[in-house]
PDB file of C-alpha atoms in Angstrom:
ATOM      1  CA  MET A  54     114.489 116.805  64.305  1.00 47.00           C
ATOM      2  CA  ARG A  55     112.669 119.969  63.376  1.00 47.00           C
ATOM      3  CA  PRO A  56     110.060 121.317  65.813  1.00 53.00           C
ATOM      4  CA  LEU A  57     106.580 119.952  65.415  1.00 59.00           C
ATOM      5  CA  ASN A  58     104.311 122.738  64.387  1.00 64.00           C
ATOM      6  CA  ASN A  59     100.822 121.543  65.172  1.00 86.00           C
ATOM      7  CA  ALA A  60      98.736 118.883  66.944  1.00 87.00           C
ATOM      8  CA  TYR A  61      98.450 116.751  63.814  1.00 90.00           C
ATOM      9  CA  GLU A  62     102.261 116.628  63.337  1.00 94.00           C
ATOM     10  CA  LEU A  63     102.794 115.772  67.007  1.00 95.00           C
ATOM     11  CA  LEU A  64     100.295 112.923  67.054  1.00 96.00           C
ATOM     12  CA  ASP A  65     101.400 111.631  63.683  1.00 96.00           C
ATOM     13  CA  ALA A  66     105.003 111.564  64.755  1.00 97.00           C
ATOM     14  CA  ALA A  67     104.135 109.877  68.062  1.00 98.00           C
ATOM     15  CA  LEU A  68     102.078 107.169  66.293  1.00 98.00           C
ATOM     16  CA  VAL A  69     104.854 106.455  63.784  1.00 98.00           C
ATOM     17  CA  PHE A  70     107.522 106.418  66.534  1.00 98.00           C
ATOM     18  CA  ALA A  71     105.401 104.080  68.773  1.00 98.00           C
ATOM     19  CA  ALA A  72     104.546 101.768  65.811  1.00 98.00           C
ATOM     20  CA  ARG A  73     108.222 101.423  65.023  1.00 98.00           C
ATOM     21  CA  ALA A  74     109.278 100.936  68.615  1.00 98.00           C
ATOM     22  CA  HIS A  75     106.697  98.149  69.156  1.00 98.00           C
ATOM     23  CA  ALA A  76     106.998  96.709  65.597  1.00 97.00           C
ATOM     24  CA  HIS A  77     107.964  93.212  66.571  1.00 95.00           C
ATOM     25  CA  GLN A  78     105.794  92.924  69.704  1.00 96.00           C
ATOM     26  CA  LYS A  79     102.449  91.224  70.194  1.00 95.00           C
ATOM     27  CA  ARG A  80      99.897  91.543  72.982  1.00 93.00           C
ATOM     28  CA  LYS A  81     100.545  88.985  75.668  1.00 88.00           C
ATOM     29  CA  GLY A  82      99.477  85.524  74.562  1.00 84.00           C
ATOM     30  CA  THR A  83      97.932  86.709  71.331  1.00 87.00           C
ATOM     31  CA  ASP A  84      98.751  87.439  67.690  1.00 91.00           C
ATOM     32  CA  THR A  85      97.505  91.027  68.051  1.00 94.00           C
ATOM     33  CA  PRO A  86     100.205  93.638  67.143  1.00 97.00           C
ATOM     34  CA  TYR A  87     101.165  95.511  70.249  1.00 97.00           C
ATOM     35  CA  ILE A  88     100.510  98.970  68.732  1.00 98.00           C
ATOM     36  CA  VAL A  89      96.820  98.223  69.113  1.00 98.00           C
ATOM     37  CA  HIS A  90      97.182  98.889  72.846  1.00 98.00           C
ATOM     38  CA  PRO A  91      98.756 102.374  72.785  1.00 98.00           C
ATOM     39  CA  VAL A  92      96.284 103.434  70.070  1.00 98.00           C
ATOM     40  CA  GLY A  93      93.520 102.034  72.285  1.00 98.00           C
ATOM     41  CA  VAL A  94      94.778 103.990  75.271  1.00 98.00           C
ATOM     42  CA  MET A  95      94.730 107.222  73.144  1.00 98.00           C
ATOM     43  CA  LEU A  96      91.157 106.399  71.985  1.00 98.00           C
ATOM     44  CA  VAL A  97      90.061 105.885  75.575  1.00 98.00           C
ATOM     45  CA  LEU A  98      91.286 109.342  76.466  1.00 98.00           C
ATOM     46  CA  ILE A  99      89.459 110.795  73.396  1.00 97.00           C
ATOM     47  CA  GLU A 100      86.280 108.850  74.342  1.00 97.00           C
ATOM     48  CA  MET A 101      86.502 110.463  77.790  1.00 97.00           C
ATOM     49  CA  GLY A 102      86.693 113.971  76.343  1.00 96.00           C
ATOM     50  CA  GLU A 103      90.493 114.579  76.392  1.00 96.00           C
ATOM     51  CA  ARG A 104      91.835 116.498  73.352  1.00 95.00           C
ATOM     52  CA  ASP A 105      95.226 117.652  74.499  1.00 96.00           C
ATOM     53  CA  PRO A 106      97.776 116.601  71.762  1.00 96.00           C
ATOM     54  CA  GLU A 107     100.631 116.193  74.205  1.00 97.00           C
ATOM     55  CA  LEU A 108      98.522 114.025  76.485  1.00 98.00           C
ATOM     56  CA  LEU A 109      97.352 111.950  73.530  1.00 98.00           C
ATOM     57  CA  SER A 110     100.900 111.672  72.217  1.00 98.00           C
ATOM     58  CA  ALA A 111     102.102 110.420  75.677  1.00 98.00           C
ATOM     59  CA  ALA A 112      99.310 107.866  75.523  1.00 98.00           C
ATOM     60  CA  LEU A 113     100.697 106.533  72.253  1.00 98.00           C
ATOM     61  CA  LEU A 114     104.198 106.475  73.678  1.00 98.00           C
ATOM     62  CA  HIS A 115     103.395 105.349  77.235  1.00 98.00           C
ATOM     63  CA  ASP A 116     105.014 101.846  76.960  1.00 97.00           C
ATOM     64  CA  THR A 117     108.010 102.667  74.808  1.00 98.00           C
ATOM     65  CA  VAL A 118     110.482 103.314  77.620  1.00 97.00           C
ATOM     66  CA  GLU A 119     109.297 100.413  79.769  1.00 94.00           C
ATOM     67  CA  ASP A 120     108.952  97.817  76.982  1.00 94.00           C
ATOM     68  CA  THR A 121     111.391  98.788  74.211  1.00 96.00           C
ATOM     69  CA  GLY A 122     114.895 100.195  73.856  1.00 92.00           C
ATOM     70  CA  VAL A 123     113.665 103.815  73.776  1.00 97.00           C
ATOM     71  CA  THR A 124     114.994 106.276  76.326  1.00 97.00           C
ATOM     72  CA  LEU A 125     113.404 109.212  78.068  1.00 97.00           C
ATOM     73  CA  GLU A 126     116.058 111.402  76.568  1.00 98.00           C
ATOM     74  CA  GLU A 127     114.988 110.390  73.058  1.00 97.00           C
ATOM     75  CA  LEU A 128     111.332 111.201  73.922  1.00 98.00           C
ATOM     76  CA  ARG A 129     112.313 114.503  75.404  1.00 97.00           C
ATOM     77  CA  ASN A 130     114.269 115.497  72.320  1.00 97.00           C
ATOM     78  CA  LEU A 131     111.589 114.440  69.872  1.00 96.00           C
ATOM     79  CA  PHE A 132     108.363 115.237  71.725  1.00 97.00           C
ATOM     80  CA  GLY A 133     109.221 117.609  74.517  1.00 96.00           C
ATOM     81  CA  ALA A 134     109.617 117.582  78.283  1.00 97.00           C
ATOM     82  CA  ARG A 135     105.912 117.194  79.150  1.00 97.00           C
ATOM     83  CA  VAL A 136     105.390 114.108  76.965  1.00 98.00           C
ATOM     84  CA  ALA A 137     108.529 112.551  78.337  1.00 98.00           C
ATOM     85  CA  ALA A 138     107.485 113.324  81.931  1.00 98.00           C
ATOM     86  CA  ILE A 139     104.141 111.655  81.400  1.00 98.00           C
ATOM     87  CA  VAL A 140     105.770 108.520  79.880  1.00 98.00           C
ATOM     88  CA  GLU A 141     108.213 108.397  82.727  1.00 98.00           C
ATOM     89  CA  GLY A 142     105.380 108.584  85.231  1.00 97.00           C
ATOM     90  CA  CYS A 143     103.642 105.712  83.495  1.00 97.00           C
ATOM     91  CA  SER A 144     106.745 103.449  83.462  1.00 96.00           C
ATOM     92  CA  GLU A 145     107.766 101.091  86.214  1.00 92.00           C
ATOM     93  CA  PRO A 146     111.141 102.219  87.594  1.00 86.00           C
ATOM     94  CA  ASP A 147     112.708  98.844  88.005  1.00 87.00           C
ATOM     95  CA  LYS A 148     111.493  96.004  85.694  1.00 84.00           C
ATOM     96  CA  SER A 149     113.894  93.552  87.454  1.00 87.00           C
ATOM     97  CA  ASP A 150     112.065  93.906  90.743  1.00 92.00           C
ATOM     98  CA  THR A 151     109.367  91.455  91.791  1.00 92.00           C
ATOM     99  CA  TRP A 152     105.810  91.688  90.393  1.00 92.00           C
ATOM    100  CA  GLU A 153     104.502  92.521  93.884  1.00 93.00           C
ATOM    101  CA  HIS A 154     107.013  95.300  94.554  1.00 95.00           C
ATOM    102  CA  ARG A 155     106.456  96.809  91.114  1.00 95.00           C
ATOM    103  CA  LYS A 156     102.686  96.771  91.465  1.00 95.00           C
ATOM    104  CA  LEU A 157     102.722  98.146  95.036  1.00 96.00           C
ATOM    105  CA  HIS A 158     104.967 100.975  93.797  1.00 96.00           C
ATOM    106  CA  THR A 159     102.503 101.805  90.971  1.00 96.00           C
ATOM    107  CA  VAL A 160      99.499 101.709  93.354  1.00 97.00           C
ATOM    108  CA  GLU A 161     101.241 104.067  95.860  1.00 97.00           C
ATOM    109  CA  TYR A 162     102.660 106.386  93.169  1.00 97.00           C
ATOM    110  CA  LEU A 163      99.305 106.884  91.346  1.00 97.00           C
ATOM    111  CA  ARG A 164      97.688 108.166  94.522  1.00 96.00           C
ATOM    112  CA  THR A 165      99.687 111.409  94.240  1.00 96.00           C
ATOM    113  CA  ALA A 166     100.970 111.366  90.641  1.00 97.00           C
ATOM    114  CA  PRO A 167     100.500 114.376  88.381  1.00 97.00           C
ATOM    115  CA  PRO A 168      97.010 114.496  86.823  1.00 97.00           C
ATOM    116  CA  ASP A 169      98.448 113.828  83.259  1.00 98.00           C
ATOM    117  CA  VAL A 170     100.070 110.645  84.536  1.00 98.00           C
ATOM    118  CA  GLN A 171      96.874 109.582  86.332  1.00 98.00           C
ATOM    119  CA  LEU A 172      94.858 110.069  83.159  1.00 98.00           C
ATOM    120  CA  VAL A 173      97.129 108.064  80.858  1.00 98.00           C
ATOM    121  CA  SER A 174      97.524 105.374  83.563  1.00 98.00           C
ATOM    122  CA  ALA A 175      93.779 105.121  84.030  1.00 98.00           C
ATOM    123  CA  ALA A 176      93.281 104.884  80.263  1.00 98.00           C
ATOM    124  CA  ASP A 177      95.957 102.233  80.072  1.00 98.00           C
ATOM    125  CA  LYS A 178      94.299 100.176  82.790  1.00 98.00           C
ATOM    126  CA  LEU A 179      90.782 100.684  81.314  1.00 98.00           C
ATOM    127  CA  HIS A 180      91.951  99.561  77.818  1.00 98.00           C
ATOM    128  CA  ASN A 181      93.756  96.547  79.280  1.00 96.00           C
ATOM    129  CA  LEU A 182      90.692  95.636  81.344  1.00 97.00           C
ATOM    130  CA  ARG A 183      88.307  95.961  78.411  1.00 97.00           C
ATOM    131  CA  SER A 184      90.676  93.690  76.352  1.00 95.00           C
ATOM    132  CA  LEU A 185      90.881  91.227  79.160  1.00 94.00           C
ATOM    133  CA  MET A 186      87.093  91.077  79.573  1.00 95.00           C
ATOM    134  CA  GLN A 187      86.669  90.530  75.895  1.00 94.00           C
ATOM    135  CA  ASP A 188      89.337  87.725  75.873  1.00 93.00           C
ATOM    136  CA  GLU A 189      87.803  85.999  78.818  1.00 94.00           C
ATOM    137  CA  ALA A 190      84.384  86.163  77.218  1.00 94.00           C
ATOM    138  CA  GLN A 191      85.796  84.479  74.055  1.00 92.00           C
ATOM    139  CA  HIS A 192      88.292  82.021  75.565  1.00 91.00           C
ATOM    140  CA  GLY A 193      87.034  81.452  79.151  1.00 93.00           C
ATOM    141  CA  PRO A 194      89.259  81.051  82.170  1.00 91.00           C
ATOM    142  CA  GLU A 195      92.215  79.706  80.176  1.00 90.00           C
ATOM    143  CA  VAL A 196      92.958  83.369  79.367  1.00 91.00           C
ATOM    144  CA  TRP A 197      94.594  83.632  82.811  1.00 91.00           C
ATOM    145  CA  ARG A 198      97.319  81.222  81.761  1.00 88.00           C
ATOM    146  CA  ARG A 199      98.868  84.050  79.799  1.00 86.00           C
ATOM    147  CA  PHE A 200      99.751  85.784  83.000  1.00 84.00           C
ATOM    148  CA  LYS A 201     102.324  85.069  85.713  1.00 81.00           C
ATOM    149  CA  ARG A 202      99.660  85.972  88.244  1.00 86.00           C
ATOM    150  CA  GLY A 203      96.122  84.599  88.228  1.00 88.00           C
ATOM    151  CA  ARG A 204      92.762  86.278  88.357  1.00 92.00           C
ATOM    152  CA  ALA A 205      92.855  86.951  92.103  1.00 91.00           C
ATOM    153  CA  GLU A 206      96.191  88.762  92.014  1.00 93.00           C
ATOM    154  CA  THR A 207      95.315  90.636  88.876  1.00 94.00           C
ATOM    155  CA  GLY A 208      92.024  91.593  90.458  1.00 94.00           C
ATOM    156  CA  TRP A 209      93.734  92.831  93.577  1.00 95.00           C
ATOM    157  CA  TYR A 210      96.021  94.983  91.419  1.00 96.00           C
ATOM    158  CA  TYR A 211      93.221  96.596  89.374  1.00 96.00           C
ATOM    159  CA  ARG A 212      91.090  97.264  92.464  1.00 97.00           C
ATOM    160  CA  ALA A 213      94.107  98.863  94.258  1.00 97.00           C
ATOM    161  CA  VAL A 214      94.925 101.032  91.184  1.00 97.00           C
ATOM    162  CA  ALA A 215      91.279 102.147  90.906  1.00 97.00           C
ATOM    163  CA  ALA A 216      91.179 103.022  94.640  1.00 97.00           C
ATOM    164  CA  SER A 217      94.444 105.005  94.358  1.00 97.00           C
ATOM    165  CA  LEU A 218      93.154 106.960  91.363  1.00 97.00           C
ATOM    166  CA  SER A 219      89.831 107.548  93.113  1.00 96.00           C
ATOM    167  CA  ALA A 220      91.595 109.100  96.106  1.00 94.00           C
ATOM    168  CA  GLY A 221      92.866 112.104  94.124  1.00 86.00           C
ATOM    169  CA  ALA A 222      91.520 115.234  92.538  1.00 90.00           C
ATOM    170  CA  LEU A 223      90.353 113.297  89.392  1.00 95.00           C
ATOM    171  CA  ARG A 224      88.021 111.022  91.324  1.00 93.00           C
ATOM    172  CA  GLU A 225      84.995 112.532  89.448  1.00 95.00           C
ATOM    173  CA  HIS A 226      86.561 112.371  86.032  1.00 97.00           C
ATOM    174  CA  PRO A 227      84.485 110.081  83.701  1.00 97.00           C
ATOM    175  CA  LEU A 228      87.592 107.982  83.040  1.00 98.00           C
ATOM    176  CA  ILE A 229      88.148 107.264  86.722  1.00 97.00           C
ATOM    177  CA  ARG A 230      84.425 106.542  87.276  1.00 97.00           C
ATOM    178  CA  GLU A 231      84.375 104.142  84.267  1.00 97.00           C
ATOM    179  CA  LEU A 232      87.485 102.307  85.487  1.00 98.00           C
ATOM    180  CA  ASN A 233      85.983 101.924  88.960  1.00 96.00           C
ATOM    181  CA  ALA A 234      82.733 100.595  87.533  1.00 97.00           C
ATOM    182  CA  LEU A 235      84.448  98.072  85.293  1.00 97.00           C
ATOM    183  CA  VAL A 236      86.915  96.871  87.970  1.00 97.00           C
ATOM    184  CA  THR A 237      84.160  96.325  90.453  1.00 96.00           C
ATOM    185  CA  ALA A 238      82.010  94.458  87.893  1.00 95.00           C
ATOM    186  CA  PHE A 239      84.835  92.249  86.575  1.00 96.00           C
ATOM    187  CA  PHE A 240      86.651  91.618  89.827  1.00 95.00           C
ATOM    188  CA  PRO A 241      84.014  91.454  92.524  1.00 91.00           C
ATOM    189  CA  GLU A 242      85.653  91.507  96.020  1.00 80.00           C
ATOM    190  CA  SER A 243      84.071  88.129  96.867  1.00 59.00           C
ATOM    191  CA  ASP A 244      86.165  86.502  94.042  1.00 58.00           C
ATOM    192  CA  LEU A 245      89.508  87.819  95.307  1.00 50.00           C
ATOM    193  CA  SER A 246      91.614  85.907  97.734  1.00 47.00           C
ATOM    194  CA  ARG A 247      93.642  88.956  98.977  1.00 40.00           C
TER     195      ARG A 247
END
């Protein structure tokens, strides 16, 4: 592939690549095309003032390695080392491990992850949380049947991620503050069994 010459080309290429990689996927338990989520993650970053084309491209591509047949080497060749490194940092290392081990790994890793990874991960969690809140408002508690873990376990995970991200240098970033506020409102500690 020829080198991408500007921000528009990079973002356009990342969007096309992500749309093709996720072409046959839907959001969990819905008919919503999966690509809505990576685009939503990119839009969250823009909403929070981020304009870096590589960061925004990584947001579009953040689930391609974890959830499709795409490799880090492909991303490195097409989008560069920084984009691939951000995607790698946002990907769970072993999808065959238990939910609990994978989530504990993420919580621990995000505490000291590079700022780019923290930003994309926070935007990912914020977009997922906003979607979840909207779905619960529309469909009620049955929305939790889509997930292997219920509300309490999911709440524990979101609270733990928010705490990890708040422990680092980005704790005052508007994205981290927004994530914390939403997690606290949607998953009050009194509702969680952990």
